[in-house]
XYZ file of C-alpha atoms in Angstrom:
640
model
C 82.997 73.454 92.253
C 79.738 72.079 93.904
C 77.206 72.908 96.185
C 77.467 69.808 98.038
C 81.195 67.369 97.037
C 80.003 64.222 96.178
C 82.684 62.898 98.750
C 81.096 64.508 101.333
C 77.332 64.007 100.481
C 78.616 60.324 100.544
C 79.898 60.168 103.798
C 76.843 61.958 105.213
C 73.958 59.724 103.155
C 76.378 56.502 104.348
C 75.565 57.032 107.973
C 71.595 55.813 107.445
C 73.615 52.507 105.232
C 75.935 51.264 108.160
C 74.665 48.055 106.862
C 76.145 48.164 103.347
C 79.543 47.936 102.338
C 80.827 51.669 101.604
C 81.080 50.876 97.545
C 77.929 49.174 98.064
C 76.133 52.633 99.447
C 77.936 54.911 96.745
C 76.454 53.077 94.000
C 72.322 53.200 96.132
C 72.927 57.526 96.425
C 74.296 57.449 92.876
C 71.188 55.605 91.807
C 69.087 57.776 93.742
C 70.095 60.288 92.376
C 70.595 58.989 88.614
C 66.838 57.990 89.060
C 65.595 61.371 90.076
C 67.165 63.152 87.366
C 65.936 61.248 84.727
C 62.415 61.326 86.276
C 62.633 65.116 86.046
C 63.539 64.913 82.914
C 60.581 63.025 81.276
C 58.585 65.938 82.414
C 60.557 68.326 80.566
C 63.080 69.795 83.444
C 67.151 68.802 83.361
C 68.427 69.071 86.635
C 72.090 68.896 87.380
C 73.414 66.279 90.120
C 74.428 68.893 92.013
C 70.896 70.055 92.597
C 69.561 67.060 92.931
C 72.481 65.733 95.501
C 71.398 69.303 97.488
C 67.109 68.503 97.050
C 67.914 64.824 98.523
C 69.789 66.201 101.463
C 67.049 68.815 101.980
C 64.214 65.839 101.733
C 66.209 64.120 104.010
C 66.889 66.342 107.095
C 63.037 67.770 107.204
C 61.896 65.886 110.120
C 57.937 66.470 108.740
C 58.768 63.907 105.804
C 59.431 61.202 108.059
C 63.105 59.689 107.129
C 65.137 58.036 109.995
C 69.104 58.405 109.752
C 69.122 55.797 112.114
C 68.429 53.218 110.234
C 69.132 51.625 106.873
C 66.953 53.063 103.732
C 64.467 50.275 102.218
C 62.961 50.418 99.026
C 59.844 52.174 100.074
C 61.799 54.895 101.653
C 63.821 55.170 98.572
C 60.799 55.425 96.516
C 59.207 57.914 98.885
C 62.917 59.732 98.574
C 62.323 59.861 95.053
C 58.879 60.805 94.879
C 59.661 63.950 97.193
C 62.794 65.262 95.537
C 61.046 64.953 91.811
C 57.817 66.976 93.425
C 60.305 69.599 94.774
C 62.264 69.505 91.855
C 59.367 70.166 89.401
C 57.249 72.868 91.663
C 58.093 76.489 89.456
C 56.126 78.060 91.708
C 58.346 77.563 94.637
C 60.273 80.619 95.751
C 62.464 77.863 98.027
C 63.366 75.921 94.999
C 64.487 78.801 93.091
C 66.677 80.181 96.098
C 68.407 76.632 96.091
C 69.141 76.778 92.154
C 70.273 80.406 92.570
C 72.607 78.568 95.533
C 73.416 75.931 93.263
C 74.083 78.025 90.341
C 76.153 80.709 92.087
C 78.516 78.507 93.912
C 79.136 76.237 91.008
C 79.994 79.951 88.402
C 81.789 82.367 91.168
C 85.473 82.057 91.988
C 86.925 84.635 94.364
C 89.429 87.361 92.686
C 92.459 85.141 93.203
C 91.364 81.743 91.876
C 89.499 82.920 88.792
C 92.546 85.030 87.648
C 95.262 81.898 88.342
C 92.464 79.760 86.201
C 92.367 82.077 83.743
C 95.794 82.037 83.297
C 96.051 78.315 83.687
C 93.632 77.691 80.719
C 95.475 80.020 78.312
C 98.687 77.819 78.865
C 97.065 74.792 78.225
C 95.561 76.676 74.689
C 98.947 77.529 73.644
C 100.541 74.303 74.750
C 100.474 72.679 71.603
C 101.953 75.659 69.846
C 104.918 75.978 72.304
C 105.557 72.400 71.633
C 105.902 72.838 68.066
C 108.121 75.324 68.508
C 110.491 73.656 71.209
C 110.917 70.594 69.921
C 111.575 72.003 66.412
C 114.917 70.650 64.680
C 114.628 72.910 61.439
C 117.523 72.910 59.397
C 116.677 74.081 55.863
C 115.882 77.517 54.767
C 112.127 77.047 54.305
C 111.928 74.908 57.873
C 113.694 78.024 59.351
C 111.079 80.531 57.604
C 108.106 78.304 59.025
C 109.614 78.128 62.711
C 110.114 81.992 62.261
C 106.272 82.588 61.516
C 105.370 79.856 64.029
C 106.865 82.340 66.604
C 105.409 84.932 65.321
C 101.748 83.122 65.422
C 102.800 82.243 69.304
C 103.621 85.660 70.219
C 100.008 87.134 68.797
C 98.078 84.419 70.233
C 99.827 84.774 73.918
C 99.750 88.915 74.147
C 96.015 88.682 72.874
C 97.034 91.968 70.542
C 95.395 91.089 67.275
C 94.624 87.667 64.996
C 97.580 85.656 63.454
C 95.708 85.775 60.202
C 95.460 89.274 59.464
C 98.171 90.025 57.247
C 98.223 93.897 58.753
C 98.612 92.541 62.255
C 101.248 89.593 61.327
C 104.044 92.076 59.703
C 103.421 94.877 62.562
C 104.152 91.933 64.847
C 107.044 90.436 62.795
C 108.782 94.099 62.954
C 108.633 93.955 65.911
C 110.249 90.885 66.648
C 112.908 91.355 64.053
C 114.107 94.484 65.766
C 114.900 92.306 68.785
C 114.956 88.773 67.553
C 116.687 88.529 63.972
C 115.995 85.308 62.114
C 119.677 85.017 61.840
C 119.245 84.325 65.175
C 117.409 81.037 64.850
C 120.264 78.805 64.720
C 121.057 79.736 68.449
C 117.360 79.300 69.530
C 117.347 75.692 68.500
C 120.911 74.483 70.503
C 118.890 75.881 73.565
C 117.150 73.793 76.374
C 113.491 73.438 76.292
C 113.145 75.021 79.582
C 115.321 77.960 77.977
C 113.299 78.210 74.569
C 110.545 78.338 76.778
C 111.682 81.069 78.674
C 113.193 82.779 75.755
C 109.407 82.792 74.191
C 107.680 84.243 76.700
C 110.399 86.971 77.190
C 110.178 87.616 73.272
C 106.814 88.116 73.695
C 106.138 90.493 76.231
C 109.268 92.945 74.818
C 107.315 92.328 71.585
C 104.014 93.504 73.391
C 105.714 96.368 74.507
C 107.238 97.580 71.408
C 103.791 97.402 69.836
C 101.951 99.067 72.749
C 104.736 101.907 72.752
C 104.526 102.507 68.877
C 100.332 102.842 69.182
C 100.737 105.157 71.825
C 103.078 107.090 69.402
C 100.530 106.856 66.622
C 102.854 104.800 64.451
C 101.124 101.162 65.062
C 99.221 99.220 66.683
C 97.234 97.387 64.320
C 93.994 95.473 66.168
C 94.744 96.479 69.676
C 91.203 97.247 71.633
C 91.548 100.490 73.893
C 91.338 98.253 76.981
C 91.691 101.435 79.749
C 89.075 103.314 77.816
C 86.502 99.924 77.213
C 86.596 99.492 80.917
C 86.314 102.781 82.099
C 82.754 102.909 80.367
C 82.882 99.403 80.936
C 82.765 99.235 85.128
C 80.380 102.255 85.793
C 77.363 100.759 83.791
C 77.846 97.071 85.343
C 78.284 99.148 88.537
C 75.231 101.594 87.670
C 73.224 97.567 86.850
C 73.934 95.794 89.933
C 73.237 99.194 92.316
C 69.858 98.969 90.391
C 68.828 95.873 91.068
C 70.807 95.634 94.825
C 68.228 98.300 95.184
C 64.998 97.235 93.506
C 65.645 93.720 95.729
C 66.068 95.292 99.340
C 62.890 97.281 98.573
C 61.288 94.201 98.004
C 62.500 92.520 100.747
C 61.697 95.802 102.703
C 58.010 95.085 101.806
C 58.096 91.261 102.417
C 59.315 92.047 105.379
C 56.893 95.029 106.669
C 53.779 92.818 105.456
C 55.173 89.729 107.666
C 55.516 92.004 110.991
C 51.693 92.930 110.324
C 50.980 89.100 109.445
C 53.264 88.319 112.985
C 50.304 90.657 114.818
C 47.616 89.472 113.096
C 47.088 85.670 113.394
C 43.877 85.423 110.934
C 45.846 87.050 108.673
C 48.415 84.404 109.083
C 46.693 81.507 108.197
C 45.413 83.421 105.042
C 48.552 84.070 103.658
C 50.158 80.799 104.589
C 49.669 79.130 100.670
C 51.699 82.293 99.007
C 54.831 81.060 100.980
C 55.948 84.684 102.329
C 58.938 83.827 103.801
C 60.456 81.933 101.495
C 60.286 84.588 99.367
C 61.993 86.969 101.377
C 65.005 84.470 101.750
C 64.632 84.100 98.000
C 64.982 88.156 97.732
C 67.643 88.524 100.916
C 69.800 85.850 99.179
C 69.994 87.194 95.570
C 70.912 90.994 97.247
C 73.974 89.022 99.360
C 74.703 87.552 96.218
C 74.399 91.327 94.699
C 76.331 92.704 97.395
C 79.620 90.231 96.950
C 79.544 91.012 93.014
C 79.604 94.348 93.525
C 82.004 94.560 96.010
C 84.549 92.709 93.530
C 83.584 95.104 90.970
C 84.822 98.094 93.486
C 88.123 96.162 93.767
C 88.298 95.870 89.627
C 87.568 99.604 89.302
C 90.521 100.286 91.580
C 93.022 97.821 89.984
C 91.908 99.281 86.786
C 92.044 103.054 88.046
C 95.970 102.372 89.605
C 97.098 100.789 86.355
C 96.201 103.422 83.882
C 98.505 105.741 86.460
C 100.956 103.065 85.694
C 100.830 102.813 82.282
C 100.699 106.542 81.658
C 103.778 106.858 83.847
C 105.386 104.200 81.807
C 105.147 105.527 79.039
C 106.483 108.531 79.741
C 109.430 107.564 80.714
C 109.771 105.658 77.608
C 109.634 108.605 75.452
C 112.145 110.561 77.830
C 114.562 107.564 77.100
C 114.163 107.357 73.495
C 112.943 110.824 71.848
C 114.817 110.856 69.263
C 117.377 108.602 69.553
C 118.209 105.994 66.437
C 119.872 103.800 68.742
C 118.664 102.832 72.870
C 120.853 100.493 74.723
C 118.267 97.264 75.541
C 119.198 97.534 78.877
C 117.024 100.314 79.219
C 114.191 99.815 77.348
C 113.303 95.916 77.633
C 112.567 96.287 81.439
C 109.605 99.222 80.609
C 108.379 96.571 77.725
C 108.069 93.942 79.481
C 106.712 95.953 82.261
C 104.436 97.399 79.746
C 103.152 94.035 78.583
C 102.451 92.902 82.565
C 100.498 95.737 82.636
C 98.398 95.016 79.239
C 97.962 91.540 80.963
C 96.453 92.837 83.896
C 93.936 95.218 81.980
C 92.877 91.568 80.014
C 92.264 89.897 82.589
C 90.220 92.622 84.559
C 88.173 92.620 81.267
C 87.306 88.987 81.935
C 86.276 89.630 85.126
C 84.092 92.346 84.514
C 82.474 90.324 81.882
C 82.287 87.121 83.939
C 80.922 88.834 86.743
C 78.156 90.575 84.696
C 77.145 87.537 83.269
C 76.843 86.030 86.240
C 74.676 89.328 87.344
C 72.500 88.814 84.832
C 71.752 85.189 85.227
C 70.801 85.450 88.747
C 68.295 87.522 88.023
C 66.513 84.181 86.118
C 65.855 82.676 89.896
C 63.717 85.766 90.965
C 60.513 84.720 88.704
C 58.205 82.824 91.566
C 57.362 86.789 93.046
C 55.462 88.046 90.048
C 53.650 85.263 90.174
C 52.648 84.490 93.668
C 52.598 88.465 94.298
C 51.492 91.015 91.862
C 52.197 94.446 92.588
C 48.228 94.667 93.366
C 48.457 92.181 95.807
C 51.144 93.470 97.688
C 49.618 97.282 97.803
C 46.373 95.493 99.419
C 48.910 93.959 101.838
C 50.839 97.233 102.604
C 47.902 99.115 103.062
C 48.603 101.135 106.803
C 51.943 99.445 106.791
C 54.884 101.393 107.170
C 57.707 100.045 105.038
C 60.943 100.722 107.053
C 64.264 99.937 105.558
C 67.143 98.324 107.304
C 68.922 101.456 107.776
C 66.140 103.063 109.592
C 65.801 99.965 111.723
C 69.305 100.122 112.929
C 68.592 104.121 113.781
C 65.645 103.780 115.938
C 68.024 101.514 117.930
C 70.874 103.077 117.660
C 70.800 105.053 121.555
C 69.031 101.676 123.418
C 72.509 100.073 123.839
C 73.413 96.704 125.906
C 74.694 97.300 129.473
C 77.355 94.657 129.675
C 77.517 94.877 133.442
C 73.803 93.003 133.441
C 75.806 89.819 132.297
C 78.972 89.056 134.280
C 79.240 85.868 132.385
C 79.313 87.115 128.866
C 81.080 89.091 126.930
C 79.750 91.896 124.981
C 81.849 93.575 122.373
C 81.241 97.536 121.157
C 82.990 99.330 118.770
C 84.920 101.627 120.805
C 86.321 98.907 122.549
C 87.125 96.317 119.806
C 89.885 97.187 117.395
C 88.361 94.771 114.486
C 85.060 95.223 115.410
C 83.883 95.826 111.580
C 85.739 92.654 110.470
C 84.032 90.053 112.921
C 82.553 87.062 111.286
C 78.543 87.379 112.493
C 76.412 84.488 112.779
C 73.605 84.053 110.694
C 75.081 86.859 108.006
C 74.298 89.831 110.502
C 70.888 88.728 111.264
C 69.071 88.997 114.430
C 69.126 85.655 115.908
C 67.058 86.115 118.586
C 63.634 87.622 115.772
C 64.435 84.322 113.502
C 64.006 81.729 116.109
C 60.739 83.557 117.882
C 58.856 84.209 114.928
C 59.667 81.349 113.026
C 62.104 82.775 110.701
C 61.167 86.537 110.097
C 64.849 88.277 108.991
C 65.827 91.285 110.726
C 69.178 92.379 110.287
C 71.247 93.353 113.412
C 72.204 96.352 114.921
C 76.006 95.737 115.874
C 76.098 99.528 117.844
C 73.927 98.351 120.559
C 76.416 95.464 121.145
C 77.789 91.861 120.012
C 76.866 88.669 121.766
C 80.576 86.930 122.086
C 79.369 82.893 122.928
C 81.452 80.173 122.545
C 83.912 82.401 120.193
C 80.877 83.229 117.828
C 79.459 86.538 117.147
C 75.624 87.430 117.691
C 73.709 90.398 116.942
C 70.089 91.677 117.787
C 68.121 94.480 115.866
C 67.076 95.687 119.650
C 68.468 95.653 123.226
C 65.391 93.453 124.486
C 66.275 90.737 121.807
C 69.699 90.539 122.907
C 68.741 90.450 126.737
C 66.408 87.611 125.988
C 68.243 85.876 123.564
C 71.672 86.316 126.162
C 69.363 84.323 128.920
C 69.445 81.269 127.312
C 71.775 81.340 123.874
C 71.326 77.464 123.482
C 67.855 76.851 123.013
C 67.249 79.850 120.356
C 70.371 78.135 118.329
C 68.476 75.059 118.235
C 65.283 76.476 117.272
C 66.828 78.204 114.436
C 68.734 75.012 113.312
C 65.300 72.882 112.938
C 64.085 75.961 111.271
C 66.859 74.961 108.833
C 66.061 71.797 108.461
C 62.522 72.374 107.010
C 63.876 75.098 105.257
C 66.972 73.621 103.474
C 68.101 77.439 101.717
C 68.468 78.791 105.066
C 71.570 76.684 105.239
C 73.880 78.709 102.935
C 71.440 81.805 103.168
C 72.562 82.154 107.041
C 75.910 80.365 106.827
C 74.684 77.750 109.045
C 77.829 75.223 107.747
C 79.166 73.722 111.179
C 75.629 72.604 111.884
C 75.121 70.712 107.934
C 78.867 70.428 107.825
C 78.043 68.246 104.865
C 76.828 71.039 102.617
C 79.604 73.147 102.874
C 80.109 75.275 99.489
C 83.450 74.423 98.164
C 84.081 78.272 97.534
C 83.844 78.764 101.451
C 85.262 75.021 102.714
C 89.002 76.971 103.191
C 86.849 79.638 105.507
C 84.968 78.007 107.744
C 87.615 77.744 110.244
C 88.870 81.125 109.625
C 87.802 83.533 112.494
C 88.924 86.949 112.902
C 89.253 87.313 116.661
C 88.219 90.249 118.000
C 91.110 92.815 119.952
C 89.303 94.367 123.005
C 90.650 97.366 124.440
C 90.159 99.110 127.835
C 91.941 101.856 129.554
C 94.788 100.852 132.543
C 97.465 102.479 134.341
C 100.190 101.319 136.507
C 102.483 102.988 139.171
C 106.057 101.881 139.991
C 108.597 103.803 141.658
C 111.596 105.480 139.782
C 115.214 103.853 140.654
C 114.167 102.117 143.867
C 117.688 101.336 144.252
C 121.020 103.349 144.234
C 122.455 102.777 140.499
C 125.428 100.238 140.483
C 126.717 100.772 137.126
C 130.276 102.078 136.366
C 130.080 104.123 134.167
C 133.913 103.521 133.215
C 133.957 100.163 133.162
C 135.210 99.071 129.666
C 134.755 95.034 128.454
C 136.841 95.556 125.250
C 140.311 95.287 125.244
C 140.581 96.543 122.509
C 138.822 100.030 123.405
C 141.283 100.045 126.792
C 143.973 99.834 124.148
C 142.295 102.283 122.005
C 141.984 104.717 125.100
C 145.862 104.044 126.253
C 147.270 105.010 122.786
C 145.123 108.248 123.035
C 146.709 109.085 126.370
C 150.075 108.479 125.344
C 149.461 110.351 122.581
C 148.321 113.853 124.654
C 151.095 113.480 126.403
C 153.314 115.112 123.532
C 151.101 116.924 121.971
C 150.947 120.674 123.077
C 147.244 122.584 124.320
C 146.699 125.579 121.949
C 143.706 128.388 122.485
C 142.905 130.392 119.728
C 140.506 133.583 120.094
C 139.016 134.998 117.086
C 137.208 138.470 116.427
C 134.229 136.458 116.095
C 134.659 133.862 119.095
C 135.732 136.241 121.690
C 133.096 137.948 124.144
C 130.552 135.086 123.405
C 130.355 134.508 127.377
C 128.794 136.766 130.098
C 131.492 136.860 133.066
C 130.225 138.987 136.004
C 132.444 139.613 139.080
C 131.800 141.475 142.446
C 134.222 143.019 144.110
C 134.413 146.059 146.866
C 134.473 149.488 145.397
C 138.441 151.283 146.795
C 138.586 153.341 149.393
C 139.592 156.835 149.644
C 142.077 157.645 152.232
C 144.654 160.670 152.658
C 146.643 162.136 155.172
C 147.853 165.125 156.162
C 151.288 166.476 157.142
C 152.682 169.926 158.608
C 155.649 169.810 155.615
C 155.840 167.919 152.356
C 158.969 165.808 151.711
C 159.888 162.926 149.322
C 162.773 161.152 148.562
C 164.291 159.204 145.703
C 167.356 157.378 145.561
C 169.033 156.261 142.836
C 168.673 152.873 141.721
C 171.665 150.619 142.219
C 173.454 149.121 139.181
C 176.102 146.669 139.089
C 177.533 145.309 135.814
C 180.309 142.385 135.801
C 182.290 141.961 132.788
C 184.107 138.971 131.895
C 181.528 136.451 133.440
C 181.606 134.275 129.840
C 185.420 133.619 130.160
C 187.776 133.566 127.019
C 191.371 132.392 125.822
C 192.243 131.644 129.090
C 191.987 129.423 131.374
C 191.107 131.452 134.342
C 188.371 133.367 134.640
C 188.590 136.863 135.139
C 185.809 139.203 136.023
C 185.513 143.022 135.970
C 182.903 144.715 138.164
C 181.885 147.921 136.639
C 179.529 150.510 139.512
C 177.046 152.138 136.996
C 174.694 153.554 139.881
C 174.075 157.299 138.710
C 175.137 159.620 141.901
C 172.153 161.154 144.123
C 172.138 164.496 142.892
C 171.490 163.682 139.369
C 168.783 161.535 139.861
């Protein structure tokens, strides 16, 4: 990747060559630039193209140097082009120059997460490319051809699992143990009548079920010849790259606390100004405030590494496990069950590799940053900078953003632009600031001093970007007129050409956009305000005019017909049970009887016997006629 594509530097430098045919005003920049590096290095400094492509852009847009994009370049103003870039270029003493190289060398050596792990991977294809193909498009036939292919798969499966060298004997026969127990060589003469695409996938499968076996069998204490304890190298591994990089985070933001303190006294003192003005004070706070953001984004992909690494040691312990439940003590395992935890096994191994690379590539690249930070013991000794600080109080930007913290924007003094606050934003924390958080309002008065912002008072929304302000004031006066501060800050840029990627200011220089941020620059998270309403409608303001009955089915009328039918012969049964029965409260009210009697002069009662009649014969018989017999069974009075 590059700083600046040469496409796109090409394009921009082709503008002030209208003249020239486009080939024509490639080949002038590529001379420019040819010529500058080779001036550099007869006095001892190699400079890639890259930086030099980013210095001549830099000469270029500072309007005190005198070049007009207007018009077409002559020879003078290519030799004056020259002349400036090769003084830049060669100044060591320069805190600018060395925030541009840091630029330079950053963008050109850091990959986010994603693209340095499918690169990784990418390159370690391409290494084993040419011993796949010997494999693949083997046609062995005799006995020794089929021994060699054998231990040319075994060489392939070492070098892709990364478990051990293919020429240590020790590691070759644990490895070719393995792979008999699932791969015979008898097996051989079925691997060669397969497709390439097949023998292919066939080898990778081998491998990783070989990966496992030997991973399983080291956990077990039974092999595991020249396998590195990956979880336990990057457990001690992450905490003292972590434990580095807080270090020097730290030792950098109290040195840009200091820069920063002594220019706010410099700001009120304008002798003391014009004193100071040779030791190039700011540029040595960008130089500081650039390596911590540089800090701060290789730390924060450290975090994610240390939880990747922390969730797949769960994972492999688990895995594990639940191998040994399956096979204890078994002679014999059905593949079925086993091969999926191998090969799951050997993902996992993969993983813990490549986080290893990481770790190392991003510590590396710690550690060379730190080579672009040597222009501040020179130009300020610590006994220089205590003479500075003396009755200065250093403040860091923590306690900046507390003093502020209560003095909050009132968004009803602006009916024309939006303010956003955290309790009415959902994403508020995820907003893309301008100028990397900075107040924008601080840079542009006071010719570039860097303040960071306070987002709790309240975010500037203008023309869908994001502002912030280290104080209430700053934001009122920067709200009044957003326009002209933006411009002041983007000449400010031009003289200064770090400020570019320092404060993100792409759009404006859309020409040196960083490759590693050319897929972001259109990618805004927009914020999701939120605010409390209510509304009040009426319940049912009409009658309801469904019916309820109303079937559209036919099917369910049918359904519903049968069912009647049905009832029809069927026959209602109730049931009460000792424990159903009483399980309702019935309560009744009725009037309470009333007592009555009479009274007579003589008591008398009568009964009468109770008439019965029987009739015999009713049922017929033999004959034809029916004859009937009436039988008086009344009992007489006086036996009743």
């Amino acid at each position: 990747m590059e700083l600046i594509s040469r496409s796109s530097f090409f394009s921009m430098m082709r503008n002030s060559h209208t003249r020239m045919p486009p080939t024509q005003a490639e080949s002038v920049i590529k001379n420019i630039i040819r010529e500058i590096g080779q001036e550099c290095a007869a006095h001892g400094e190699i400079v890639s193209e890259t930086l030099v492509a980013f210095m001549v852009k830099a000469v270029v847009l500072d309007p005190s140097n005198g070049f007009n994009m207007d018009r077409t370049l002559i020879k003078s103003d290519v030799q004056k082009l020259v002349k400036h870039c090769v003084t830049r270029l060669l100044d060591n003493k320069n805190p600018s120059l060395d925030t541009i190289k840091m630029q330079v060398y950053f963008d050109m050596n850091y990959t986010s997460r994603e693209e340095f792990l499918e690169e990784h991977h990418r390159v370690l294809e391409s290494r084993l490319g040419s011993v796949m193909r010997e494999i693949t498009d083997n046609r062995a036939c005799a006995r020794e051809e089929l021994e060699s292919l054998y231990r040319k798969i075994v060489s392939y499966v070492l070098l892709r699992s990364g478990l051990g060298s293919p020429t240590d004997i020790k590691i070759v026969r644990e490895a070719t143990a393995a792979l008999q127990s699932v791969f015979p060589q008898a097996e051989l003469g079925t691997f060669l009548t397969l497709s390439k695409k097949d023998k292919e996938r066939q080898l990778k499968e081998l491998t990783m079920i070989v990966t496992g076996i030997r991973l399983f069998n080291r956990d077990c204490g039974k092999g595991g010849e020249g396998i590195d304890d990956l979880p336990a190298i990057l457990h001690e591994a992450i905490p003292a790259t972590t434990q580095h990089i807080d270090s020097q985070l730290q030792i950098s933001q109290e040195q840009a606390y200091r820069y920063t303190a002594i220019l706010e006294k410099v700001r009120q003192n304008p002798l003391m100004s014009v004193q100071l003005q040779p030791y190039m004070l700011k540029e040595a706070l960008y130089n500081v405030r650039q390596y911590e953001i540089f800090l701060q984004i290789i730390l924060s992909d450290i975090i994610t590494c240390a939880q990747e690494v922390e969730m797949m040691i769960k994972k492999l312990g688990a895995q594990l496990e639940q191998l040994k439940m399956i096979v204890k003590s078994k002679t014999a395992v059905p593949t079925s069950q086993v091969f999926p935890i191998f090969i799951a096994l050997s993902n996992l191994w993969t993983s813990f590799q490549d986080e290893t690379v990481l770790i190392s590539v991003l510590s590396n690249l710690t550690s060379h940053l730190e080579a672009f930070l040597g222009a501040h013991e020179l130009l300020f000794p610590e006994k220089v900078l205590r003479g500075l600080l003396d009755g200065v109080t250093v403040k860091t930007d923590v306690c900046r953003m507390r003093e502020q913290m209560e003095d909050r924007v009132n968004a009803e003094d602006f009916r024309k632009l939006e303010w956003l606050f955290p309790e009415t934003t959902a994403n508020f924390d995820k907003l893309l600031l301008q100028y990397r958080g900075f107040c924008a309002y601080t840079f542009a008065t006071t010719d570039g001093l860097l303040l960071p912002g306070n987002s709790a008072i309240g975010i500037l929304k203008y023309k869908d970007k994001y502002y912030t302000f280290n104080s209430r004031d700053a934001a009122y006066s920067f709200a009044e007129n957003p326009e002209n501060y933006i411009n002041l800050i983007t000449e400010k840029a031009k003289k200064n050409a770090e400020l570019i990627q320092l404060l993100e200011l792409h759009q404006q220089f859309e020409t040196l956009i960083p490759y590693s941020q050319v897929k972001d620059v259109d990618k805004h998270i927009k914020p999701i305000t939120k605010c409390e309403s209510g509304t009040q409608t009426d319940t049912h303001i009409l009658p309801p005019t469904i019916v309820r009955s109303y079937e559209w089915n036919e099917w369910e009328l049918r359904r519903k017909a049968i069912k009647l039918a049905n009832l029809r012969q069927k026959v209602t049964h109730s049931v009460q049970t000792d424990l159903s029965h009483m399980r309702r409260e019935n309560g009744s009210q009725v009037y309470s009887s009333k007592d009555a009697s009479t009274q007579s002069m003589k008591e008398g009662s009568t009964r009468v016997p109770r008439p019965q009649v029987y009739i015999a014969g009713l049922r017929g018989g033999r004959a034809k006629t029916t004859c009937g017999v009436k039988v008086n069974l009344t009992r007489a009075i006086d036996e009743t």
